[in-house]
Tab-separated table of C-alpha atoms in Angstrom:
chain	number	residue	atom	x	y	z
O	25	UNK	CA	-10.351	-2.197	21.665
O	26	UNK	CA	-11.628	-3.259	18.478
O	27	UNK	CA	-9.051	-5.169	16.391
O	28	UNK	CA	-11.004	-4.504	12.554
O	29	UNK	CA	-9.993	-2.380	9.540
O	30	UNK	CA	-12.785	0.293	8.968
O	31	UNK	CA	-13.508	2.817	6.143
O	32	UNK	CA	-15.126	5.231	6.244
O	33	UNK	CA	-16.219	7.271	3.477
O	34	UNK	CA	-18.024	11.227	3.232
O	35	UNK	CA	-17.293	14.090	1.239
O	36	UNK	CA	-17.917	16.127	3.911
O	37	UNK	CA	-14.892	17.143	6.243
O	38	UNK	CA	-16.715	17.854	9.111
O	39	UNK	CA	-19.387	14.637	9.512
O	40	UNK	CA	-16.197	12.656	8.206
O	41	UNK	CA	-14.189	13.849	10.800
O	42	UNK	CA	-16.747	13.278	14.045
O	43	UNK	CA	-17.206	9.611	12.447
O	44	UNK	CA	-13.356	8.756	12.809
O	45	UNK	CA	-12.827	10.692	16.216
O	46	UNK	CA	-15.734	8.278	17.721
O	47	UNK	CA	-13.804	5.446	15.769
O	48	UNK	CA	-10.596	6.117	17.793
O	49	UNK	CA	-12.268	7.071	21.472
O	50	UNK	CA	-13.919	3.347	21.071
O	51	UNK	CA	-10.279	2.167	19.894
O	52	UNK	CA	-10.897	0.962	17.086
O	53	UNK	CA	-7.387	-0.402	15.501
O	54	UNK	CA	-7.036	0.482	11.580
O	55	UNK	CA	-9.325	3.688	10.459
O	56	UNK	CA	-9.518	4.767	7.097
O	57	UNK	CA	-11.480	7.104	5.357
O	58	UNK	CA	-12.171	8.528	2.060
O	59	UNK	CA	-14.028	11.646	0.281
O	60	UNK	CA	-14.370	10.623	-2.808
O	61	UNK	CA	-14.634	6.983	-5.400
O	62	UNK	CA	-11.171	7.382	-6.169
O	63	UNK	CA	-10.090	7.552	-2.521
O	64	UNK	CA	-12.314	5.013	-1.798
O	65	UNK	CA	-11.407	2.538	-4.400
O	66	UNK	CA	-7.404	3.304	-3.322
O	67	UNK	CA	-7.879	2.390	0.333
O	68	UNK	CA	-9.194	-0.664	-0.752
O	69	UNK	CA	-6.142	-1.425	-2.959
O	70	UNK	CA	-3.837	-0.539	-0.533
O	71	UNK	CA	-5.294	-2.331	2.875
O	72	UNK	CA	-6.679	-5.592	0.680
O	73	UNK	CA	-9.451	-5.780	2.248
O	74	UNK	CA	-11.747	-4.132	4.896
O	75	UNK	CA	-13.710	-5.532	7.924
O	76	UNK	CA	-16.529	-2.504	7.419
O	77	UNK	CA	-17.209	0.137	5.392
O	78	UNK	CA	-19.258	2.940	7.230
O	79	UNK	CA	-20.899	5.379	4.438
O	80	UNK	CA	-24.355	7.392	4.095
O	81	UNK	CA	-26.054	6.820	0.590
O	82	UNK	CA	-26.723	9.048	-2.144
O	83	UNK	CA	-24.745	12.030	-0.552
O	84	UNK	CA	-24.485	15.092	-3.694
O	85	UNK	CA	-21.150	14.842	-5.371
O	86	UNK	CA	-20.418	11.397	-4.149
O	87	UNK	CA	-21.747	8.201	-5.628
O	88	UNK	CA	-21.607	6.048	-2.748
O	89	UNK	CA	-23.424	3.350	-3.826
O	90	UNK	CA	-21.124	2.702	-7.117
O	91	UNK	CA	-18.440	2.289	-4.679
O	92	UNK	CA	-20.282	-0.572	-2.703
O	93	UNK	CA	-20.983	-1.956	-5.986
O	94	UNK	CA	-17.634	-2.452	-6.714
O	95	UNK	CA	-16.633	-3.595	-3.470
O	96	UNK	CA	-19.172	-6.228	-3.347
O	97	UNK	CA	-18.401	-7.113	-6.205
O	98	UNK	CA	-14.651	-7.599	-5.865
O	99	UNK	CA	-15.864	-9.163	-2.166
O	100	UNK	CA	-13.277	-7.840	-0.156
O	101	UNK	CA	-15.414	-5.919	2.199
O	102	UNK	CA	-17.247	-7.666	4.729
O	103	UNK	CA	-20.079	-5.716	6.624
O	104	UNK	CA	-21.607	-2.498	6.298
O	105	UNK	CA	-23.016	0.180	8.200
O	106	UNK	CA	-24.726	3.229	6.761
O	107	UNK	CA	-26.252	6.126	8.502
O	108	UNK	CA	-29.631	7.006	7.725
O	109	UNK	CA	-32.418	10.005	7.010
O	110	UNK	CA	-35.155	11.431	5.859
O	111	UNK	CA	-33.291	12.912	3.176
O	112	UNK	CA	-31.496	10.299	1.392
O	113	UNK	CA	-33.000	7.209	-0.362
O	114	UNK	CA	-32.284	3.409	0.426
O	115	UNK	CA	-30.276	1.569	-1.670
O	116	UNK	CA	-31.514	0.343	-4.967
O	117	UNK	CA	-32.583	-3.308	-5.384
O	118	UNK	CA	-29.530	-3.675	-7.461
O	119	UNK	CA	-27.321	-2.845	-4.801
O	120	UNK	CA	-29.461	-4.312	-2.168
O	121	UNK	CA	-29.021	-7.793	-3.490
O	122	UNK	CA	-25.300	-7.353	-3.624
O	123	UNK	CA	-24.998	-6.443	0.022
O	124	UNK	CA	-26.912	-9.651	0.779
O	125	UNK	CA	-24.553	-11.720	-1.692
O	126	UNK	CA	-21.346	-10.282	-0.212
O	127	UNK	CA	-21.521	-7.928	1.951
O	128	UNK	CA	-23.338	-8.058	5.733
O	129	UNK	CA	-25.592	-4.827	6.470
O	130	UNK	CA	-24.463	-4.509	9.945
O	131	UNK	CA	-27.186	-1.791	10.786
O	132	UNK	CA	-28.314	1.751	10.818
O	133	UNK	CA	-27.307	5.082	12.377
O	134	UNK	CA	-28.571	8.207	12.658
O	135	UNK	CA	-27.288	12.140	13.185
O	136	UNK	CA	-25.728	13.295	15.706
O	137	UNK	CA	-23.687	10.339	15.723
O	138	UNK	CA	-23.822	8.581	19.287
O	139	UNK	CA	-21.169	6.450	20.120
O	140	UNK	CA	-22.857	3.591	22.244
O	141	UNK	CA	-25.143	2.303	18.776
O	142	UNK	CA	-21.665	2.857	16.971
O	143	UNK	CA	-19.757	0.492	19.879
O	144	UNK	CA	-23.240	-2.009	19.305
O	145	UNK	CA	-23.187	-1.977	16.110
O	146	UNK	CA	-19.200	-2.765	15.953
O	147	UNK	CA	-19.641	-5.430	18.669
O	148	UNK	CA	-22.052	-7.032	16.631
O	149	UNK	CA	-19.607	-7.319	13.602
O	150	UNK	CA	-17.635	-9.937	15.972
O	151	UNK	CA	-20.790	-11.945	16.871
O	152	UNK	CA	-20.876	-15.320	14.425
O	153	UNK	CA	-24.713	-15.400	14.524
O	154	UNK	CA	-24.745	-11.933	12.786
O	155	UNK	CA	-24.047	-13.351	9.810
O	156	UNK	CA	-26.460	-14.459	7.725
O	157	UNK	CA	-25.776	-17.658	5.531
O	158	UNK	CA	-23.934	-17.777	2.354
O	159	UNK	CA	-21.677	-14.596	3.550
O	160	UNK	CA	-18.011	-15.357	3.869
O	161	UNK	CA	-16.369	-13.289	6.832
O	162	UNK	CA	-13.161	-12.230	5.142
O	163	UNK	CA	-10.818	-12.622	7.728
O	164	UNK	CA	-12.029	-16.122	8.149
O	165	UNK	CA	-11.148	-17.681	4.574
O	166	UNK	CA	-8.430	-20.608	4.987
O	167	UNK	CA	-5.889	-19.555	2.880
O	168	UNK	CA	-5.503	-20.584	-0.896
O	169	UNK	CA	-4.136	-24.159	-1.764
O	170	UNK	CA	-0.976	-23.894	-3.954
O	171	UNK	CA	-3.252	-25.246	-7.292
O	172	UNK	CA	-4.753	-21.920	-6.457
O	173	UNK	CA	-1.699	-20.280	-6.535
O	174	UNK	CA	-0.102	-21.793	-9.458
O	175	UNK	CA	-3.268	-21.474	-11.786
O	176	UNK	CA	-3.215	-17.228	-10.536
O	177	UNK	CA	0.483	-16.923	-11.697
O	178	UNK	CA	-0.505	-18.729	-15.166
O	179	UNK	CA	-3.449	-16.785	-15.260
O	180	UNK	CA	-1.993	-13.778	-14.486
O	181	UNK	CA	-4.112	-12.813	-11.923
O	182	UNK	CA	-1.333	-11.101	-9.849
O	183	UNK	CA	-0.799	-7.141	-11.140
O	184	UNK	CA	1.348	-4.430	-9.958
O	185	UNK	CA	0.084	-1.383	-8.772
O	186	UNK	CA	2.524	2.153	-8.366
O	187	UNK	CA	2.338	4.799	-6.409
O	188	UNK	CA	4.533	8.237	-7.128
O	189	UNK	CA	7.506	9.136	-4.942
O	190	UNK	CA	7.768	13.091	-5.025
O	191	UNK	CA	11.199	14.778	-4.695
O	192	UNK	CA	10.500	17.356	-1.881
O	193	UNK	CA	13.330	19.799	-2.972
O	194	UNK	CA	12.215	20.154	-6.864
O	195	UNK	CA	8.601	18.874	-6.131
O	196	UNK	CA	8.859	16.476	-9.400
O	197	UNK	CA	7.319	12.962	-9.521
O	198	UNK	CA	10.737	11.092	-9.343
O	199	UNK	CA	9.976	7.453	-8.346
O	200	UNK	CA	7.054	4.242	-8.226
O	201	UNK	CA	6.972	2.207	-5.711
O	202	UNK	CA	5.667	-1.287	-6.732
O	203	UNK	CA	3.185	-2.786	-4.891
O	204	UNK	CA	1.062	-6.780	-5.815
O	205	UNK	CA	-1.999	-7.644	-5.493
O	206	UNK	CA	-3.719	-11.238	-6.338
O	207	UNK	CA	-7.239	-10.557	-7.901
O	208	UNK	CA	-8.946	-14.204	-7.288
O	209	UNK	CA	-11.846	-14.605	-8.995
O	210	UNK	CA	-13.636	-15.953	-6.044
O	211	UNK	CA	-11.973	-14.508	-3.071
O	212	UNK	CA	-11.498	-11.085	-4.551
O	213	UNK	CA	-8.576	-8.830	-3.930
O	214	UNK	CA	-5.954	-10.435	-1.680
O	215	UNK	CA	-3.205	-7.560	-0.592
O	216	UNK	CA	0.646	-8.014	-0.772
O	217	UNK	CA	1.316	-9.007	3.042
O	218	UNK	CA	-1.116	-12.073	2.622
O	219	UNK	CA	-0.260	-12.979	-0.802
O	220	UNK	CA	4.147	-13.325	-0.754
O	221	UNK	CA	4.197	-15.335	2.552
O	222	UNK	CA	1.781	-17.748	0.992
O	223	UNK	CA	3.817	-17.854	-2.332
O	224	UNK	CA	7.079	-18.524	-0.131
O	225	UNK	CA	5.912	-20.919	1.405
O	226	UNK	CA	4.717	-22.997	-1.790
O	227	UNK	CA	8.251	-22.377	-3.175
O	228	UNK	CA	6.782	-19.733	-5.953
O	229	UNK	CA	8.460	-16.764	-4.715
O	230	UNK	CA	10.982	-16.979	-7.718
O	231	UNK	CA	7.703	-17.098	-10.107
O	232	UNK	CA	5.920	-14.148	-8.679
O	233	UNK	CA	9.227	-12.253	-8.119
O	234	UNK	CA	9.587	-12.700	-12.421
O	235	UNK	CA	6.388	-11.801	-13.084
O	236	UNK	CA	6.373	-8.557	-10.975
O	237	UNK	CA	9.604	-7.490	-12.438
O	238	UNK	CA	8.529	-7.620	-16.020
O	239	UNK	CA	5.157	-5.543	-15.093
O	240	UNK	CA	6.833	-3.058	-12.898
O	241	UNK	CA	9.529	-2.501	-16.328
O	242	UNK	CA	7.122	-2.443	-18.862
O	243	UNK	CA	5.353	-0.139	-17.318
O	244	UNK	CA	8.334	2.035	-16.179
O	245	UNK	CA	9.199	1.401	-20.546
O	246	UNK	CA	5.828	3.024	-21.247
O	247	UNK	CA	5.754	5.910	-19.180
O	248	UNK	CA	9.381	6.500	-20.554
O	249	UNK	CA	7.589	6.898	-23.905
O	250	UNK	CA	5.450	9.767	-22.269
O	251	UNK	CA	8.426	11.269	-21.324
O	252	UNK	CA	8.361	10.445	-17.540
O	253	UNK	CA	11.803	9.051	-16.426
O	254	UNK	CA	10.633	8.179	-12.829
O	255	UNK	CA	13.347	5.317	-10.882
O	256	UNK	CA	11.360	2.158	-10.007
O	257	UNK	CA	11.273	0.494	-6.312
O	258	UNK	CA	10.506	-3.134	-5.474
O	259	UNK	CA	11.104	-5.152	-2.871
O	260	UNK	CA	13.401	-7.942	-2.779
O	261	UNK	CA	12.437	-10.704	-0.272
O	262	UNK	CA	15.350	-12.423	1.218
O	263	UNK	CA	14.294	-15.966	-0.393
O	264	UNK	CA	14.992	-14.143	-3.733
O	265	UNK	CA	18.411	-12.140	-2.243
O	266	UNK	CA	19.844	-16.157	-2.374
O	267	UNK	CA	18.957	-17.398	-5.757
O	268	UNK	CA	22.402	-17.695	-8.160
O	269	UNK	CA	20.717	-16.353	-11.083
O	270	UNK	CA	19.253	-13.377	-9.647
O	271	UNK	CA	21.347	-10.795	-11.019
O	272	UNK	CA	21.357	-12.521	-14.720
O	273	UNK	CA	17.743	-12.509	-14.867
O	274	UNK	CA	18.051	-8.912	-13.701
O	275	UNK	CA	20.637	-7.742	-16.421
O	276	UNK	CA	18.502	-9.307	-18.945
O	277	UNK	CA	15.487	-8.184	-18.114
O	278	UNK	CA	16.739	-4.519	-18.284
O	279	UNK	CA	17.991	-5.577	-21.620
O	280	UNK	CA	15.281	-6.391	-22.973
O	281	UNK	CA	12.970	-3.419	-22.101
O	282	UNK	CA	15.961	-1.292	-23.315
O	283	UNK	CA	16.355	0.296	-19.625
O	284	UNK	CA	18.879	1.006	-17.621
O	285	UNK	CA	20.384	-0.206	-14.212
O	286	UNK	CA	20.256	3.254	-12.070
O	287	UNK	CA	16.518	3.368	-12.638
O	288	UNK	CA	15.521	0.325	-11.205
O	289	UNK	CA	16.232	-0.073	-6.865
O	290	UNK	CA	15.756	-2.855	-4.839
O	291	UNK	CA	14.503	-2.313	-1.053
O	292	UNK	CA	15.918	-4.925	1.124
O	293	UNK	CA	14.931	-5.460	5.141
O	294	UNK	CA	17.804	-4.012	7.102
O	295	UNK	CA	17.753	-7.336	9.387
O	296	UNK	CA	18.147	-9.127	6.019
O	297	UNK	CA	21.297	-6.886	5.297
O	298	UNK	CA	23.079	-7.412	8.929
O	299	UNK	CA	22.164	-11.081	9.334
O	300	UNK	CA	22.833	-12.127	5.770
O	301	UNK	CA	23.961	-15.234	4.234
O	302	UNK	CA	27.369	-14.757	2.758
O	303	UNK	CA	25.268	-15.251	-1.032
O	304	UNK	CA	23.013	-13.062	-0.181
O	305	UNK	CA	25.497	-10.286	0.610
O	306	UNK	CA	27.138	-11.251	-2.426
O	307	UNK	CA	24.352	-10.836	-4.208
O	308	UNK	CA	23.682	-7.397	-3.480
O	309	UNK	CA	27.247	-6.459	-4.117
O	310	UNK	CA	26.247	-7.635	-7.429
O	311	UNK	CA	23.150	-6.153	-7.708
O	312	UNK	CA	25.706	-2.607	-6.480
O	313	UNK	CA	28.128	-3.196	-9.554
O	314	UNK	CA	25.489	-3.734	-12.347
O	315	UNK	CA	24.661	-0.009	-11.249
O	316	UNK	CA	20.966	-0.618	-9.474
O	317	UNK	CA	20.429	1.192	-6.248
O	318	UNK	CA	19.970	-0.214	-3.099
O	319	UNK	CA	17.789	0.469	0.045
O	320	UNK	CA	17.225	-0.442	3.266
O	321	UNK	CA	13.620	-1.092	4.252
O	322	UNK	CA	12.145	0.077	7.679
O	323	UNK	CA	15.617	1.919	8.972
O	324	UNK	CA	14.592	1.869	12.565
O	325	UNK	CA	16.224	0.245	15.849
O	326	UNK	CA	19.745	-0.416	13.560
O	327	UNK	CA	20.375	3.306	13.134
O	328	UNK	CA	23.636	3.142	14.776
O	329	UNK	CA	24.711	0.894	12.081
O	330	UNK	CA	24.699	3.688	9.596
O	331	UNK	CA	28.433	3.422	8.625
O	332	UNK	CA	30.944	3.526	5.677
O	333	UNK	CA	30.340	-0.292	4.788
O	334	UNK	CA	26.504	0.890	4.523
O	335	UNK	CA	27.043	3.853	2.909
O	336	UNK	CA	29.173	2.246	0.062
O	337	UNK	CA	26.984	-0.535	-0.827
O	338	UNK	CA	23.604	1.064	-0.446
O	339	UNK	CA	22.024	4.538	-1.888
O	340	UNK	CA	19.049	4.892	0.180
O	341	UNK	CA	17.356	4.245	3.606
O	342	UNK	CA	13.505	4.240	3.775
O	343	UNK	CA	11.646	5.956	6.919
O	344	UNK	CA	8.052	5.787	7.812
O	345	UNK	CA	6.662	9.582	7.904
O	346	UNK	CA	7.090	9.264	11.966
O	347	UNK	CA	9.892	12.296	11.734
O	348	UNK	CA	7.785	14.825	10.196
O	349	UNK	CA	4.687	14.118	13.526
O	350	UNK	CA	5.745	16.311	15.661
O	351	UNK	CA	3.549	16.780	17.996
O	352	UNK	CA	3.661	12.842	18.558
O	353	UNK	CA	7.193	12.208	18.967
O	354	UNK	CA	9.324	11.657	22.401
O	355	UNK	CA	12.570	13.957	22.874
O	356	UNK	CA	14.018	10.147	22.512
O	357	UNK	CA	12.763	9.456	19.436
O	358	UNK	CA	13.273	13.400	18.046
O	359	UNK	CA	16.845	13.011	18.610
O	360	UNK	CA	17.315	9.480	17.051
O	361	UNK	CA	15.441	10.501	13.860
O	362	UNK	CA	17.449	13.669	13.899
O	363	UNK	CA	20.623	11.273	14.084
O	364	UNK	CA	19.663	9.021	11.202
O	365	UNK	CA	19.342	12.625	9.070
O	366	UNK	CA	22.125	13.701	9.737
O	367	UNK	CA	24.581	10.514	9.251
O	368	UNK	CA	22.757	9.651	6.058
O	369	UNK	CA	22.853	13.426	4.566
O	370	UNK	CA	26.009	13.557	5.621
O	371	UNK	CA	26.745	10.462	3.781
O	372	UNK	CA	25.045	11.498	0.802
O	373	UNK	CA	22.314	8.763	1.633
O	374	UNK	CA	19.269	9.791	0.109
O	375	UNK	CA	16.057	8.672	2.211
O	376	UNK	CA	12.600	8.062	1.021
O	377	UNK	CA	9.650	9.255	3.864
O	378	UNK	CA	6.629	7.002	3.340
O	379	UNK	CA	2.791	7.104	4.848
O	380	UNK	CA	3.055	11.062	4.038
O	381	UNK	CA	-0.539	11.259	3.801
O	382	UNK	CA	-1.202	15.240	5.323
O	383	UNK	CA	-0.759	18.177	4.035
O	384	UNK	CA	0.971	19.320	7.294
O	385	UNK	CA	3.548	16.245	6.851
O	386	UNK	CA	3.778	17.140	3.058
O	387	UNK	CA	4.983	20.753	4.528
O	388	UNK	CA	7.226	20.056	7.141
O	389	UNK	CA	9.435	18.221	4.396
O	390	UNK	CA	9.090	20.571	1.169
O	391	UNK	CA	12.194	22.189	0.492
O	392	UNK	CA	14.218	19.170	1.797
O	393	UNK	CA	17.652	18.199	0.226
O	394	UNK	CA	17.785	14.244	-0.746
O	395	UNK	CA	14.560	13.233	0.661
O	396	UNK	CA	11.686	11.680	-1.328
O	397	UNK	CA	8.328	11.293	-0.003
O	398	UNK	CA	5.629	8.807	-0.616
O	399	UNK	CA	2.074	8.764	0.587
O	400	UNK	CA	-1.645	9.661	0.236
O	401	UNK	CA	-1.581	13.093	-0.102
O	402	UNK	CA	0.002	12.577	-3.647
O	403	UNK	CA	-1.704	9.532	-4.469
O	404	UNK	CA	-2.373	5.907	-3.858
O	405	UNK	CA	-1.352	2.568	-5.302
O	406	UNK	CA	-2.550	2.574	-8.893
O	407	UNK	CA	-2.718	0.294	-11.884
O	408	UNK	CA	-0.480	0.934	-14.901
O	409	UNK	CA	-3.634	3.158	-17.162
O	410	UNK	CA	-4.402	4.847	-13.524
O	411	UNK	CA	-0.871	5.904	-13.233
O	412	UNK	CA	-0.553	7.284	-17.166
O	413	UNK	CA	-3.828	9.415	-16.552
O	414	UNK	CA	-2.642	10.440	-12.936
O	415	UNK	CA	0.621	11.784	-14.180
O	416	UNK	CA	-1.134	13.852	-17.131
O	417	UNK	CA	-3.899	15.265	-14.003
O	418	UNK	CA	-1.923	15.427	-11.231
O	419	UNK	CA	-0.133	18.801	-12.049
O	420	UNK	CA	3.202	17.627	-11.080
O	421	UNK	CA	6.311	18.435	-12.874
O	422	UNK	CA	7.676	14.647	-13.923
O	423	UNK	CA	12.062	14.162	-13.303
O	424	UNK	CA	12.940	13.935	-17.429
O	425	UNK	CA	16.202	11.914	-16.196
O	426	UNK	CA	16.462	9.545	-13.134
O	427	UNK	CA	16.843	11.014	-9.452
């Protein structure tokens, strides 16, 4: 098994689709793939940053090598492997001394794809001595010192990026959820997961938490002035759930950008929740009476918890898009997601489906009373300006009052 995050990007279904199947048969652990720039560019956002991008160049109707451009430039891609042919021309000088600044040109491979150079050239990746001097393996870096940190918060280096929630009974864009990601100057674009552990542990957490909120309202302000009243989602890390002026800086905040409570919701861990310090509970009570909605994040092994002390203090439970795969479920696991549907509909609970990325997920949930869906076959994370021209293009009716 290959433990590396791969892209792989081709406008065409079918060579796209033989490229990821020999991915998976040599077990390769996070596959991602794209068909177009934009796709391309909003994997990146999303996973932070990518072990190796597999691509062909100069394919019609897909500038591939703009793409790498910007990748090597932001230098969160590592190595690169690119298929190769008679019909399609190397990659400019341009380009070629940005893969040898940034990014490692693993090898070649040609059509019909076989799967022993593929499981070489991927075997390779892991060998030190395949790098060539002066190129920084990404998932080496030590991490950044707090200086770092501090001087990217003044800065403002850290930015919010949204991406729509869809109401799957009225099909209107109804919801963002809020997403960070650092953009170093040096190290490039370093994702969410990597970034708030760091920040907790340099006692920032408080810092970035401010920071966030004000983007993710502004923007929520300005897309109000377009006439898109969409509910925003953020998380709320437990080491901000205990902080006594929380809920002040909250109610002021809303102030200020003129907004109100209901269309702001936190998303809490569920463990959080049930194992609780008596001010963090307290704190969400609070958070409950100044009239912004709660959620549980990741409602999974504490189903059986769903009861009236959980309905009444929180408005939402988030599930990963695991109900709606079928084909890929247990009868076990069929009849527990069936259970957490029920008890939460029946508890007028609504519950937000994330990683809805197919069209045959998208489907299975259309028509569906209180559910809201999230994933890539709506769109990916996106900056503020991305958003604004998304929700003009994307055809989608947009919720003129909060869900």
């Amino acid at each position: 098994m290959f433990k590396l995050s791969v892209l792989v990007i081709d406008n065409r279904d079918l060579q796209r689709s033989n490229t990821v199947d020999a991915l998976e048969s040599l077990g390769v652990e996070h596959i991602h793939q794209a068909s177009s720039e934009q796709e391309a560019m909003a994997v990146l956002a999303e996973a932070g940053r990518l072990d190796i991008v597999i691509c062909e160049p100069d394919l019609p109707g897909l500038d591939t090598g703009a793409v790498i451009q910007q990748m090597a430039q932001a230098r969160n891609v590592a190595a690169m492997i690119m298929f190769s042919g008679k019909d399609h021309s190397a990659p400019s000088p341009e380009q070629a001394r940005l893969f040898a600044s940034s990014i490692h040109l693993l090898g070649e491979i040609g059509r019909p794809l076989v799967i022993q150079s593929l499981k070489a050239l991927l075997q390779r990746y892991g060998q030190d001595e395949t790098l060539p001097a002066g190129v920084a393996k990404i998932v080496r870096r030590q991490k950044p010192t707090q200086a770092e940190v501090e001087q990217g918060l003044q800065a403002g280096e850290f930015n919010a990026y949204f991406q729509p929630r869809v109401c799957m009974q009225s099909g209107q864009v109804c919801g963002l959820k809020m997403f960070m990601g650092w953009m170093h100057p040096q190290r490039g674009f370093i994702k969410e997961s990597d970034c708030l552990p760091l920040l907790e542990s340099y006692g920032l957490g408080d810092d970035l938490f401010i920071q966030l909120l004000r983007q993710g309202l502004s923007t929520q302000q300005l897309i109000g002035l377009d006439g898109y009243q969409v509910k925003l989602a953020m998380s709320l890390p437990s080491a901000q759930l205990i902080s006594d002026d929380l809920c002040k800086y909250i109610a002021a905040s809303l102030a200020l950008h003129q907004l109100p409570a209901d269309g702001l919701m936190f998303e809490v861990r569920e463990n959080c929740y049930l194992q609780a310090p008596t001010r963090s509970q307290a704190n969400l009570v609070r958070l409950h009476n100044l009239g912004c909605g709660l959620a549980i994040d990741s409602f999974k092994a504490c189903y059986s918890a769903m009861n009236k002390h959980v309905a009444s203090t929180f408005s939402a439970i988030r599930l990963d898009a695991g109900p709606v795969r079928i084909q890929q479920q247990s009868v076990q696991k069929k009849a527990r997601d069936n259970l957490v549907l029920s008890e939460a509909t029946s508890q007028g609970i609504d519950i937000v489906v994330e990683g809805v990325d197919s069209v045959g997920q998208r489907s299975q949930l259309a028509g569906m009373v209180n559910v809201t869906a999230q994933g890539r076959v709506f769109a990916g994370p996106m900056s503020t300006l991305e958003l604004r021209d998304w929700l003009v293009e994307s055809g989608l009716a947009a919720s003129q009052q909060y869900a």
